[in-house]
Amino acid sequence: GAGVSQSPSNKVTEKGKDVELRCDPISGHTALYWYRQSLGQGLEFLIYFQGNSAPDKSGLPSDRFSAERTGGSVSTLTIQRTQQEDSAVYLCATHRPGPGSWTQYFGPGTRLLVL
Amino acid sequence: QKEVEQDPGPLSVPEGAIVSLNCTYSNSAFQYFMWYRQYSRKGPELLMYTYSSGNKEDGRFTAQVDKSSKYISLFIRDSQPSDSATYLCAFFSGGYNKLIFGAGTRLAVHP
């Protein structure tokens, strides 16, 4: 597709359940980021993938959060044993690294609500 | 002290007003200064970016950076209802892989 797509667009789950959020990047964009946006807060960096390099996981808030990127394309963010404080919008962004090229293109996000 | 400070608003202005949005930052390693616009239920999109101190103009939008004061601004002239959105400042350092975002300012331009 022409842009970054994310699914599902909305997810309601019960506390303690696991959820998987998916991101389909723009073709050719080797860098992929996950962010979390809570109400009234800025975008909080979670994890960064670049090509075949080890991901930068420094933003993951706890070991309940994990992400993978298969074949350098689609990425899945998994939250295990969800808690109410995990409720937020989860945004994926991608870009094609290069000299002077760092503009990130965002998907529409997945709205997660943990009851 | 937070790395980036941005007043979340909301800011409500009449159509045609000049809007001023601001952020302060503490990390002098930041090299790129950006403004993203986020419409309701959409992802942010890059509006403007600048690399150095000074002004950059694009149509009705002007981005201003003062590195000595660690202060950036976005001015919107002749604001329109279609400008109603959340505006996030963002910062990037060549040594990092991630953008650092402000909390975003919600702007409402009413007819």
mmCIF file of C-alpha atoms in Angstrom:
data_model
loop_
_atom_site.group_PDB
_atom_site.id
_atom_site.type_symbol
_atom_site.label_atom_id
_atom_site.label_comp_id
_atom_site.label_asym_id
_atom_site.label_seq_id
_atom_site.Cartn_x
_atom_site.Cartn_y
_atom_site.Cartn_z
ATOM 1 C CA GLY A 1 0.000 0.000 0.000
ATOM 2 C CA ALA A 2 0.930 3.645 -0.166
ATOM 3 C CA GLY A 3 1.207 4.222 3.560
ATOM 4 C CA VAL A 4 1.853 2.537 6.870
ATOM 5 C CA SER A 5 -1.073 0.384 7.911
ATOM 6 C CA GLN A 6 -1.892 -0.939 11.352
ATOM 7 C CA SER A 7 -4.367 -3.492 12.604
ATOM 8 C CA PRO A 8 -6.620 -3.719 14.388
ATOM 9 C CA SER A 9 -7.665 -0.079 14.500
ATOM 10 C CA ASN A 10 -9.353 -0.656 17.858
ATOM 11 C CA LYS A 11 -8.897 -3.391 20.436
ATOM 12 C CA VAL A 12 -10.799 -3.900 23.657
ATOM 13 C CA THR A 13 -9.501 -6.592 25.965
ATOM 14 C CA GLU A 14 -9.804 -7.763 29.534
ATOM 15 C CA LYS A 15 -7.089 -7.263 32.076
ATOM 16 C CA GLY A 16 -4.682 -10.200 32.039
ATOM 17 C CA LYS A 17 -5.214 -11.147 28.394
ATOM 18 C CA ASP A 18 -2.484 -11.002 25.744
ATOM 19 C CA VAL A 19 -2.829 -8.782 22.681
ATOM 20 C CA GLU A 20 -0.997 -8.574 19.355
ATOM 21 C CA LEU A 21 -0.800 -5.407 17.317
ATOM 22 C CA ARG A 22 0.356 -5.444 13.722
ATOM 23 C CA CYS A 23 2.198 -2.923 11.563
ATOM 24 C CA ASP A 24 2.673 -3.125 7.786
ATOM 25 C CA PRO A 25 5.400 -0.675 6.741
ATOM 26 C CA ILE A 26 5.824 1.265 3.534
ATOM 27 C CA SER A 27 7.617 -0.926 1.023
ATOM 28 C CA GLY A 28 11.354 -0.311 1.109
ATOM 29 C CA HIS A 29 11.355 1.337 4.515
ATOM 30 C CA THR A 30 13.901 -0.598 6.501
ATOM 31 C CA ALA A 31 13.512 1.323 9.758
ATOM 32 C CA LEU A 32 10.435 0.704 11.887
ATOM 33 C CA TYR A 33 9.449 2.223 15.216
ATOM 34 C CA TRP A 34 6.721 1.575 17.750
ATOM 35 C CA TYR A 35 5.435 4.416 19.931
ATOM 36 C CA ARG A 36 2.776 4.659 22.597
ATOM 37 C CA GLN A 37 0.571 7.734 22.986
ATOM 38 C CA SER A 38 -1.386 8.074 26.193
ATOM 39 C CA LEU A 39 -4.010 10.769 26.704
ATOM 40 C CA GLY A 40 -2.335 14.118 27.252
ATOM 41 C CA GLN A 41 1.129 12.647 26.802
ATOM 42 C CA GLY A 42 3.629 12.884 24.010
ATOM 43 C CA LEU A 43 4.668 9.941 21.935
ATOM 44 C CA GLU A 44 6.643 7.499 24.025
ATOM 45 C CA PHE A 45 9.281 5.525 22.120
ATOM 46 C CA LEU A 46 9.025 1.770 22.617
ATOM 47 C CA ILE A 47 11.251 -0.092 20.157
ATOM 48 C CA TYR A 48 13.179 0.436 16.920
ATOM 49 C CA PHE A 49 14.102 -2.039 14.169
ATOM 50 C CA GLN A 50 16.659 -1.282 11.459
ATOM 51 C CA GLY A 51 17.336 -3.915 8.847
ATOM 52 C CA ASN A 52 18.993 -6.994 10.302
ATOM 53 C CA SER A 53 20.514 -5.166 13.267
ATOM 54 C CA ALA A 54 19.535 -6.034 16.826
ATOM 55 C CA PRO A 55 16.486 -3.953 17.763
ATOM 56 C CA ASP A 56 16.735 -1.031 20.172
ATOM 57 C CA LYS A 57 14.389 -2.146 22.951
ATOM 58 C CA SER A 58 15.327 0.606 25.370
ATOM 59 C CA GLY A 59 11.814 2.078 25.467
ATOM 60 C CA LEU A 60 9.854 -1.048 26.340
ATOM 61 C CA PRO A 61 8.229 -0.318 29.726
ATOM 62 C CA SER A 62 8.294 -3.875 31.074
ATOM 63 C CA ASP A 63 9.052 -7.459 30.087
ATOM 64 C CA ARG A 64 5.362 -7.895 29.271
ATOM 65 C CA PHE A 65 6.061 -5.972 26.067
ATOM 66 C CA SER A 66 7.860 -7.548 23.128
ATOM 67 C CA ALA A 67 8.047 -6.993 19.393
ATOM 68 C CA GLU A 68 9.337 -8.789 16.389
ATOM 69 C CA ARG A 69 9.814 -7.999 12.757
ATOM 70 C CA THR A 70 9.666 -10.854 10.320
ATOM 71 C CA GLY A 71 11.665 -10.704 7.118
ATOM 72 C CA GLY A 72 12.382 -7.036 7.622
ATOM 73 C CA SER A 73 8.787 -6.170 6.818
ATOM 74 C CA VAL A 74 5.709 -6.707 9.000
ATOM 75 C CA SER A 75 6.098 -6.091 12.717
ATOM 76 C CA THR A 76 4.050 -7.353 15.632
ATOM 77 C CA LEU A 77 3.945 -5.750 19.071
ATOM 78 C CA THR A 78 2.797 -8.163 21.773
ATOM 79 C CA ILE A 79 1.607 -7.170 25.210
ATOM 80 C CA GLN A 80 1.234 -10.053 27.643
ATOM 81 C CA ARG A 81 -0.999 -10.040 30.734
ATOM 82 C CA THR A 82 -2.396 -6.619 29.843
ATOM 83 C CA GLN A 83 -2.972 -4.052 32.578
ATOM 84 C CA GLN A 84 -5.320 -1.076 32.579
ATOM 85 C CA GLU A 85 -2.368 1.310 32.358
ATOM 86 C CA ASP A 86 -1.527 -0.252 28.978
ATOM 87 C CA SER A 87 -4.583 1.493 27.523
ATOM 88 C CA ALA A 88 -3.269 3.917 24.903
ATOM 89 C CA VAL A 89 -2.850 4.437 21.184
ATOM 90 C CA TYR A 90 0.011 2.391 19.777
ATOM 91 C CA LEU A 91 1.596 3.980 16.719
ATOM 92 C CA CYS A 92 3.966 2.487 14.202
ATOM 93 C CA ALA A 93 6.259 4.641 12.077
ATOM 94 C CA THR A 94 8.686 3.753 9.329
ATOM 95 C CA HIS A 95 11.325 5.466 7.277
ATOM 96 C CA ARG A 96 13.987 4.775 4.709
ATOM 97 C CA PRO A 97 17.329 5.707 6.304
ATOM 98 C CA GLY A 98 19.739 7.695 4.220
ATOM 99 C CA PRO A 99 21.776 10.894 4.277
ATOM 100 C CA GLY A 100 19.521 13.593 5.629
ATOM 101 C CA SER A 101 16.573 11.221 5.529
ATOM 102 C CA TRP A 102 14.908 10.709 8.849
ATOM 103 C CA THR A 103 11.297 11.707 8.205
ATOM 104 C CA GLN A 104 9.087 9.139 9.846
ATOM 105 C CA TYR A 105 5.764 8.149 8.343
ATOM 106 C CA PHE A 106 3.156 7.124 10.859
ATOM 107 C CA GLY A 107 0.317 4.675 10.636
ATOM 108 C CA PRO A 108 -3.139 5.539 12.010
ATOM 109 C CA GLY A 109 -2.507 3.673 15.246
ATOM 110 C CA THR A 110 -4.252 0.969 17.235
ATOM 111 C CA ARG A 111 -6.446 2.153 20.090
ATOM 112 C CA LEU A 112 -6.110 -0.328 22.936
ATOM 113 C CA LEU A 113 -8.516 -0.322 25.834
ATOM 114 C CA VAL A 114 -7.908 -2.698 28.728
ATOM 115 C CA LEU A 115 -10.937 -3.185 30.942
ATOM 116 C CA GLN B 1 13.227 18.287 34.307
ATOM 117 C CA LYS B 2 11.562 16.789 31.236
ATOM 118 C CA GLU B 3 13.652 16.680 28.096
ATOM 119 C CA VAL B 4 10.893 18.494 26.183
ATOM 120 C CA GLU B 5 8.198 20.770 27.568
ATOM 121 C CA GLN B 6 5.102 21.648 25.563
ATOM 122 C CA ASP B 7 1.891 23.187 26.860
ATOM 123 C CA PRO B 8 -0.923 20.737 26.024
ATOM 124 C CA GLY B 9 -3.531 23.492 25.720
ATOM 125 C CA PRO B 10 -6.223 23.309 24.484
ATOM 126 C CA LEU B 11 -5.841 26.494 22.512
ATOM 127 C CA SER B 12 -8.991 27.947 20.940
ATOM 128 C CA VAL B 13 -8.750 30.805 18.457
ATOM 129 C CA PRO B 14 -11.068 32.469 15.923
ATOM 130 C CA GLU B 15 -10.549 31.929 12.225
ATOM 131 C CA GLY B 16 -7.938 34.304 10.830
ATOM 132 C CA ALA B 17 -5.970 34.600 14.068
ATOM 133 C CA ILE B 18 -2.220 34.198 14.312
ATOM 134 C CA VAL B 19 -1.354 31.128 16.365
ATOM 135 C CA SER B 20 1.886 30.655 18.282
ATOM 136 C CA LEU B 21 2.895 27.194 19.491
ATOM 137 C CA ASN B 22 6.051 26.637 21.513
ATOM 138 C CA CYS B 23 8.352 24.031 22.994
ATOM 139 C CA THR B 24 11.394 24.192 25.192
ATOM 140 C CA TYR B 25 14.033 21.501 25.366
ATOM 141 C CA SER B 26 17.017 20.715 27.523
ATOM 142 C CA ASN B 27 19.215 18.464 25.366
ATOM 143 C CA SER B 28 21.792 20.544 23.489
ATOM 144 C CA ALA B 29 22.615 17.495 21.305
ATOM 145 C CA PHE B 30 19.349 17.933 19.403
ATOM 146 C CA GLN B 31 20.152 18.871 15.832
ATOM 147 C CA TYR B 32 16.852 18.634 13.961
ATOM 148 C CA PHE B 33 13.709 20.401 15.048
ATOM 149 C CA MET B 34 10.356 19.347 13.735
ATOM 150 C CA TRP B 35 6.670 20.009 13.981
ATOM 151 C CA TYR B 36 4.192 17.223 13.406
ATOM 152 C CA ARG B 37 0.464 17.696 12.968
ATOM 153 C CA GLN B 38 -1.961 15.052 14.153
ATOM 154 C CA TYR B 39 -5.603 15.075 13.201
ATOM 155 C CA SER B 40 -8.079 13.246 15.387
ATOM 156 C CA ARG B 41 -7.777 9.460 15.087
ATOM 157 C CA LYS B 42 -4.849 9.744 12.669
ATOM 158 C CA GLY B 43 -1.113 9.285 12.996
ATOM 159 C CA PRO B 44 1.143 12.349 13.150
ATOM 160 C CA GLU B 45 2.455 13.748 9.885
ATOM 161 C CA LEU B 46 5.509 15.908 9.417
ATOM 162 C CA LEU B 47 4.586 19.540 8.921
ATOM 163 C CA MET B 48 7.925 21.319 8.987
ATOM 164 C CA TYR B 49 11.483 20.758 10.016
ATOM 165 C CA THR B 50 14.548 22.896 10.434
ATOM 166 C CA TYR B 51 18.158 22.173 11.162
ATOM 167 C CA SER B 52 19.552 25.441 12.417
ATOM 168 C CA SER B 53 18.595 28.486 14.397
ATOM 169 C CA GLY B 54 16.471 31.001 12.568
ATOM 170 C CA ASN B 55 13.195 31.011 10.702
ATOM 171 C CA LYS B 56 11.797 28.761 8.014
ATOM 172 C CA GLU B 57 8.633 29.670 6.189
ATOM 173 C CA ASP B 58 6.205 27.454 4.278
ATOM 174 C CA GLY B 59 3.011 29.147 3.198
ATOM 175 C CA ARG B 60 1.085 30.186 6.293
ATOM 176 C CA PHE B 61 3.478 28.332 8.597
ATOM 177 C CA THR B 62 6.733 29.621 10.066
ATOM 178 C CA ALA B 63 9.055 27.531 12.208
ATOM 179 C CA GLN B 64 11.479 29.334 14.440
ATOM 180 C CA VAL B 65 14.419 27.883 16.358
ATOM 181 C CA ASP B 66 16.488 29.607 19.023
ATOM 182 C CA LYS B 67 19.232 27.171 19.985
ATOM 183 C CA SER B 68 20.767 29.529 22.533
ATOM 184 C CA SER B 69 17.496 29.590 24.481
ATOM 185 C CA LYS B 70 16.577 25.995 23.586
ATOM 186 C CA TYR B 71 13.212 27.208 22.384
ATOM 187 C CA ILE B 72 11.279 26.459 19.210
ATOM 188 C CA SER B 73 8.070 27.951 17.883
ATOM 189 C CA LEU B 74 5.533 27.353 15.159
ATOM 190 C CA PHE B 75 3.483 30.276 13.912
ATOM 191 C CA ILE B 76 0.324 29.839 11.879
ATOM 192 C CA ARG B 77 -0.936 32.919 10.031
ATOM 193 C CA ASP B 78 -4.535 33.378 8.927
ATOM 194 C CA SER B 79 -5.549 30.239 10.805
ATOM 195 C CA GLN B 80 -8.302 28.122 9.290
ATOM 196 C CA PRO B 81 -10.729 25.611 10.832
ATOM 197 C CA SER B 82 -8.821 22.934 8.894
ATOM 198 C CA ASP B 83 -5.786 23.741 11.059
ATOM 199 C CA SER B 84 -7.622 22.301 14.071
ATOM 200 C CA ALA B 85 -5.407 19.445 15.205
ATOM 201 C CA THR B 86 -2.781 18.523 17.763
ATOM 202 C CA TYR B 87 0.664 19.926 17.025
ATOM 203 C CA LEU B 88 3.653 18.036 18.379
ATOM 204 C CA CYS B 89 7.178 19.330 18.464
ATOM 205 C CA ALA B 90 9.832 16.703 17.886
ATOM 206 C CA PHE B 91 13.582 16.587 18.159
ATOM 207 C CA PHE B 92 16.227 14.361 16.652
ATOM 208 C CA SER B 93 19.875 13.910 17.342
ATOM 209 C CA GLY B 94 22.134 12.224 14.824
ATOM 210 C CA GLY B 95 23.428 9.940 17.533
ATOM 211 C CA TYR B 96 20.017 8.493 18.390
ATOM 212 C CA ASN B 97 17.556 6.366 16.495
ATOM 213 C CA LYS B 98 14.414 7.937 17.828
ATOM 214 C CA LEU B 99 12.522 11.165 17.790
ATOM 215 C CA ILE B 100 11.754 12.812 21.122
ATOM 216 C CA PHE B 101 8.265 14.277 21.097
ATOM 217 C CA GLY B 102 6.539 16.933 23.121
ATOM 218 C CA ALA B 103 3.134 16.227 24.633
ATOM 219 C CA GLY B 104 1.381 18.069 21.810
ATOM 220 C CA THR B 105 -0.810 21.174 21.873
ATOM 221 C CA ARG B 106 -4.459 20.805 20.885
ATOM 222 C CA LEU B 107 -5.547 23.656 18.650
ATOM 223 C CA ALA B 108 -9.136 24.488 17.753
ATOM 224 C CA VAL B 109 -9.825 27.188 15.159
ATOM 225 C CA HIS B 110 -13.474 28.181 15.190
ATOM 226 C CA PRO B 111 -15.272 29.898 12.293
#
